[in-house]
Amino acid sequence: MEKQILTTKNVKLSYGDFEALHGIDLAFNEHEITALIGPSGCGKSTYLRCLNRMNDQIDGVNISGEFKLHDTDIYGENTDVVELRKHIGMVFQQPNPFPMSIYDNVVFGLRVAGVRDKAKLDEAVQTALKQAAIWDEVKDKLDQNALALSGGQQQRICIARALAVSPDVLLLDEPTSALDPHSSRQIEATLLQLKEQYTIITVTHNLQQAARIADRTAFFLQGDLIEAASTKQIFMNPEHEQTRDFITGRFG
């Protein structure tokens, strides 16, 4: 039985007078990977950033609609945004480790949350780095500056940093677009393992990647959600001609 963990209804976002999202209804199931696809500028990253309130930091943005994580109103007056981001973590397009050791990167969120117990921090580092499939590569150099790692390794450190606080949902905004093919495959393999414990939502321009790893796929176009369904249906038998045209490369 599929269990929805995150639901959004009639999501609209505008920058001043320009409406970038036109009423998006989309829900996400536990332990699934959902890929958001569509041409550049179609609203998929903007929508993704709404889910943990990253757009709050942009002047002149107006967001409306219903956002629920379990029964919590993501945009409720009493919602603590720092606490929310523990439950909905985010990994960005460009790997962005902090200029500090691998260890300090991974425990950053835990320390912000007030965790000081060395044994708990050590355990969290090992667990998160194993989940991000990079423990064997870095276990002997946890004191090394994370910026000395390769791009693919840096991105997995960023995934580990997000996982260390035990989120319910992991958001990824084109997590492999800046990486070489080998690193991209490593990230994909990591995500397929992580969905056993987490709900994953990823924006990707790579249709082959969406086909390989996503359970469900949502197609965005010009601020609208055209359709969302199983990845197999979207790629093999989409309902809408616009989806078919995009999947077959007629535009985008």
Short mmCIF file of C-alpha atoms in Angstrom, two decimals:
data_model
loop_
_atom_site.label_atom_id
_atom_site.label_comp_id
_atom_site.label_asym_id
_atom_site.label_seq_id
_atom_site.Cartn_x
_atom_site.Cartn_y
_atom_site.Cartn_z
CA MET A 1 0.00 0.00 0.00
CA GLU A 2 1.51 3.32 -1.08
CA LYS A 3 1.71 5.86 1.72
CA GLN A 4 1.91 9.54 0.88
CA ILE A 5 4.44 11.42 3.01
CA LEU A 6 4.36 14.84 1.32
CA THR A 7 1.42 16.46 -0.47
CA THR A 8 1.03 19.76 -2.26
CA LYS A 9 -2.19 21.26 -3.63
CA ASN A 10 -2.82 24.29 -5.84
CA VAL A 11 0.75 25.56 -5.43
CA LYS A 12 1.24 28.98 -6.97
CA LEU A 13 4.37 31.09 -6.88
CA SER A 14 4.90 34.54 -8.27
CA TYR A 15 7.78 36.99 -8.48
CA GLY A 16 6.00 40.32 -8.30
CA ASP A 17 3.45 40.24 -11.12
CA PHE A 18 4.99 37.21 -12.85
CA GLU A 19 3.42 33.88 -11.90
CA ALA A 20 5.99 31.09 -12.25
CA LEU A 21 3.88 28.18 -10.92
CA HIS A 22 0.23 27.92 -11.89
CA GLY A 23 -1.47 25.67 -9.35
CA ILE A 24 0.56 22.47 -8.92
CA ASP A 25 -1.08 19.38 -7.35
CA LEU A 26 1.53 16.75 -6.60
CA ALA A 27 2.06 14.14 -3.88
CA PHE A 28 5.01 11.90 -3.02
CA ASN A 29 5.02 8.36 -1.69
CA GLU A 30 7.28 6.95 0.99
CA HIS A 31 10.36 5.07 -0.22
CA GLU A 32 10.06 6.18 -3.83
CA ILE A 33 12.18 8.31 -6.11
CA THR A 34 10.21 10.94 -8.02
CA ALA A 35 11.91 12.72 -10.91
CA LEU A 36 10.79 16.21 -11.95
CA ILE A 37 11.50 16.73 -15.65
CA GLY A 38 10.89 19.46 -18.20
CA PRO A 39 12.76 22.06 -20.25
CA SER A 40 14.85 24.78 -18.63
CA GLY A 41 12.79 27.48 -16.95
CA CYS A 42 9.65 25.34 -16.65
CA GLY A 43 9.37 25.70 -12.85
CA LYS A 44 10.62 22.32 -11.61
CA SER A 45 13.50 23.68 -9.50
CA THR A 46 11.31 26.55 -8.27
CA TYR A 47 8.71 24.01 -7.14
CA LEU A 48 11.36 21.82 -5.50
CA ARG A 49 12.68 24.77 -3.50
CA CYS A 50 9.16 25.45 -2.19
CA LEU A 51 9.15 22.09 -0.43
CA ASN A 52 11.63 23.15 2.26
CA ARG A 53 11.03 26.88 1.99
CA MET A 54 14.24 27.78 0.18
CA ASN A 55 12.30 30.42 -1.76
CA ASP A 56 11.59 32.29 1.49
CA GLN A 57 14.96 33.98 1.08
CA ILE A 58 14.05 35.63 -2.24
CA ASP A 59 12.60 39.14 -2.10
CA GLY A 60 9.22 39.69 -3.70
CA VAL A 61 8.19 36.02 -3.83
CA ASN A 62 4.59 35.14 -3.05
CA ILE A 63 3.71 31.48 -2.45
CA SER A 64 0.23 30.05 -1.93
CA GLY A 65 -1.33 26.61 -1.77
CA GLU A 66 -1.24 23.69 0.63
CA PHE A 67 2.00 21.97 1.62
CA LYS A 68 1.83 19.08 4.09
CA LEU A 69 4.60 16.85 5.45
CA HIS A 70 2.64 14.09 7.18
CA ASP A 71 0.12 16.34 8.99
CA THR A 72 2.45 19.32 9.41
CA ASP A 73 1.68 22.52 7.48
CA ILE A 74 5.06 23.39 5.92
CA TYR A 75 4.07 27.07 5.64
CA GLY A 76 2.21 27.23 8.96
CA GLU A 77 2.80 30.22 11.24
CA ASN A 78 4.25 27.98 13.95
CA THR A 79 6.49 25.93 11.66
CA ASP A 80 10.17 26.20 12.61
CA VAL A 81 12.04 26.38 9.30
CA VAL A 82 15.28 25.04 10.81
CA GLU A 83 13.37 22.07 12.21
CA LEU A 84 11.55 21.61 8.88
CA ARG A 85 14.85 21.36 7.01
CA LYS A 86 15.93 18.54 9.30
CA HIS A 87 12.95 16.60 7.94
CA ILE A 88 13.32 17.78 4.34
CA GLY A 89 17.00 17.94 3.39
CA MET A 90 18.40 19.38 0.18
CA VAL A 91 21.38 18.73 -2.10
CA PHE A 92 22.18 21.27 -4.80
CA GLN A 93 23.41 21.12 -8.40
CA GLN A 94 26.95 22.24 -7.62
CA PRO A 95 28.61 20.29 -4.81
CA ASN A 96 28.86 22.75 -1.92
CA PRO A 97 30.82 21.24 0.96
CA PHE A 98 31.81 23.74 3.61
CA PRO A 99 35.52 24.69 3.82
CA MET A 100 36.14 22.39 6.76
CA SER A 101 36.97 18.75 7.40
CA ILE A 102 34.89 15.89 6.05
CA TYR A 103 33.89 15.04 9.63
CA ASP A 104 32.81 18.61 10.43
CA ASN A 105 30.80 18.80 7.20
CA VAL A 106 28.79 15.70 8.03
CA VAL A 107 28.04 16.68 11.64
CA PHE A 108 27.28 20.32 10.84
CA GLY A 109 23.51 19.99 11.12
CA LEU A 110 23.72 17.88 14.25
CA ARG A 111 25.90 20.46 15.96
CA VAL A 112 23.48 23.23 14.97
CA ALA A 113 20.78 21.10 16.61
CA GLY A 114 22.84 21.00 19.81
CA VAL A 115 24.30 17.48 19.64
CA ARG A 116 27.65 17.45 21.47
CA ASP A 117 28.11 13.79 22.41
CA LYS A 118 31.29 12.65 20.60
CA ALA A 119 30.15 9.02 20.41
CA LYS A 120 26.83 10.04 18.83
CA LEU A 121 28.58 12.31 16.35
CA ASP A 122 31.08 9.59 15.43
CA GLU A 123 28.29 7.10 14.87
CA ALA A 124 26.30 9.58 12.76
CA VAL A 125 29.34 10.30 10.57
CA GLN A 126 29.99 6.64 9.89
CA THR A 127 26.31 5.87 9.23
CA ALA A 128 25.76 8.84 6.91
CA LEU A 129 28.97 8.27 4.94
CA LYS A 130 28.07 4.61 4.49
CA GLN A 131 24.58 5.56 3.32
CA ALA A 132 26.11 8.00 0.84
CA ALA A 133 28.44 5.21 -0.37
CA ILE A 134 31.66 7.08 0.37
CA TRP A 135 32.76 5.69 3.76
CA ASP A 136 35.39 3.34 2.31
CA GLU A 137 36.93 6.20 0.32
CA VAL A 138 37.25 8.68 3.19
CA LYS A 139 37.24 6.73 6.48
CA ASP A 140 41.00 7.21 6.91
CA LYS A 141 40.97 10.94 6.14
CA LEU A 142 38.00 12.39 8.01
CA ASP A 143 40.16 15.31 9.15
CA GLN A 144 40.95 16.28 5.53
CA ASN A 145 39.33 19.38 4.07
CA ALA A 146 36.29 18.28 2.07
CA LEU A 147 37.20 20.75 -0.68
CA ALA A 148 40.22 18.56 -1.52
CA LEU A 149 37.91 15.78 -2.74
CA SER A 150 36.81 15.22 -6.33
CA GLY A 151 33.49 16.69 -7.50
CA GLY A 152 31.70 13.35 -7.26
CA GLN A 153 33.07 12.74 -3.78
CA GLN A 154 32.09 16.26 -2.69
CA GLN A 155 28.53 15.65 -3.85
CA ARG A 156 28.34 12.42 -1.84
CA ILE A 157 29.67 14.31 1.21
CA CYS A 158 26.82 16.79 0.70
CA ILE A 159 24.35 13.88 0.55
CA ALA A 160 25.87 12.49 3.75
CA ARG A 161 25.55 15.91 5.41
CA ALA A 162 21.85 15.98 4.53
CA LEU A 163 21.33 12.41 5.76
CA ALA A 164 23.13 12.87 9.09
CA VAL A 165 20.10 14.63 10.62
CA SER A 166 17.82 11.71 9.57
CA PRO A 167 15.41 13.51 7.23
CA ASP A 168 12.14 12.05 5.97
CA VAL A 169 12.58 13.51 2.49
CA LEU A 170 15.68 14.25 0.43
CA LEU A 171 15.46 16.91 -2.29
CA LEU A 172 18.09 16.97 -5.05
CA ASP A 173 18.33 19.73 -7.64
CA GLU A 174 20.16 18.22 -10.63
CA PRO A 175 22.66 16.47 -8.37
CA THR A 176 24.75 14.96 -11.18
CA SER A 177 24.71 17.69 -13.84
CA ALA A 178 28.15 19.01 -12.80
CA LEU A 179 29.69 15.54 -12.55
CA ASP A 180 31.47 13.16 -14.92
CA PRO A 181 29.64 9.99 -16.08
CA HIS A 182 31.38 7.70 -13.58
CA SER A 183 30.53 9.95 -10.63
CA SER A 184 26.97 10.30 -11.92
CA ARG A 185 26.54 6.52 -11.96
CA GLN A 186 27.84 6.34 -8.38
CA ILE A 187 25.30 8.94 -7.25
CA GLU A 188 22.48 7.09 -9.06
CA ALA A 189 23.44 3.80 -7.39
CA THR A 190 23.51 5.59 -4.03
CA LEU A 191 20.02 7.03 -4.55
CA LEU A 192 18.59 3.63 -5.46
CA GLN A 193 19.87 2.28 -2.15
CA LEU A 194 18.71 5.31 -0.16
CA LYS A 195 15.08 5.04 -1.26
CA GLU A 196 14.74 2.01 1.02
CA GLN A 197 14.94 4.46 3.93
CA TYR A 198 13.98 7.85 2.47
CA THR A 199 11.61 9.54 0.07
CA ILE A 200 13.62 11.17 -2.71
CA ILE A 201 12.59 13.97 -5.08
CA THR A 202 15.07 14.91 -7.77
CA VAL A 203 15.10 17.47 -10.56
CA THR A 204 16.94 16.20 -13.62
CA HIS A 205 17.54 17.32 -17.20
CA ASN A 206 18.78 13.82 -17.99
CA LEU A 207 15.80 11.81 -19.24
CA GLN A 208 17.82 8.59 -19.28
CA GLN A 209 18.60 9.16 -15.61
CA ALA A 210 14.93 9.63 -14.77
CA ALA A 211 14.10 6.42 -16.65
CA ARG A 212 16.83 4.53 -14.79
CA ILE A 213 16.16 5.53 -11.20
CA ALA A 214 12.70 7.08 -10.76
CA ASP A 215 9.59 5.21 -9.63
CA ARG A 216 7.42 8.15 -10.63
CA THR A 217 8.03 11.05 -12.99
CA ALA A 218 6.35 14.46 -13.15
CA PHE A 219 6.55 16.58 -16.31
CA PHE A 220 6.54 20.37 -15.92
CA LEU A 221 6.05 22.87 -18.75
CA GLN A 222 5.87 26.68 -18.48
CA GLY A 223 4.88 26.59 -14.80
CA ASP A 224 2.25 23.88 -15.20
CA LEU A 225 2.33 20.24 -14.15
CA ILE A 226 1.32 18.51 -17.36
CA GLU A 227 1.18 15.01 -15.90
CA ALA A 228 2.62 12.79 -13.18
CA ALA A 229 2.54 9.01 -13.26
CA SER A 230 4.71 5.93 -13.01
CA THR A 231 7.97 6.45 -14.87
CA LYS A 232 7.09 3.54 -17.16
CA GLN A 233 3.82 5.21 -18.16
CA ILE A 234 5.42 8.63 -18.70
CA PHE A 235 8.09 7.20 -20.98
CA MET A 236 6.08 4.46 -22.74
CA ASN A 237 2.51 5.72 -22.83
CA PRO A 238 2.09 9.35 -21.72
CA GLU A 239 -1.42 10.81 -21.66
CA HIS A 240 -0.51 14.19 -23.10
CA GLU A 241 0.97 15.02 -26.48
CA GLN A 242 3.21 17.67 -24.89
CA THR A 243 4.79 14.98 -22.70
CA ARG A 244 5.30 12.70 -25.68
CA ASP A 245 6.90 15.51 -27.67
CA PHE A 246 9.32 16.28 -24.84
CA ILE A 247 10.23 12.64 -24.17
CA THR A 248 10.89 12.03 -27.88
CA GLY A 249 13.05 15.16 -28.19
CA ARG A 250 10.76 17.28 -30.35
CA PHE A 251 11.39 20.22 -28.02
CA GLY A 252 13.24 21.01 -24.80
#
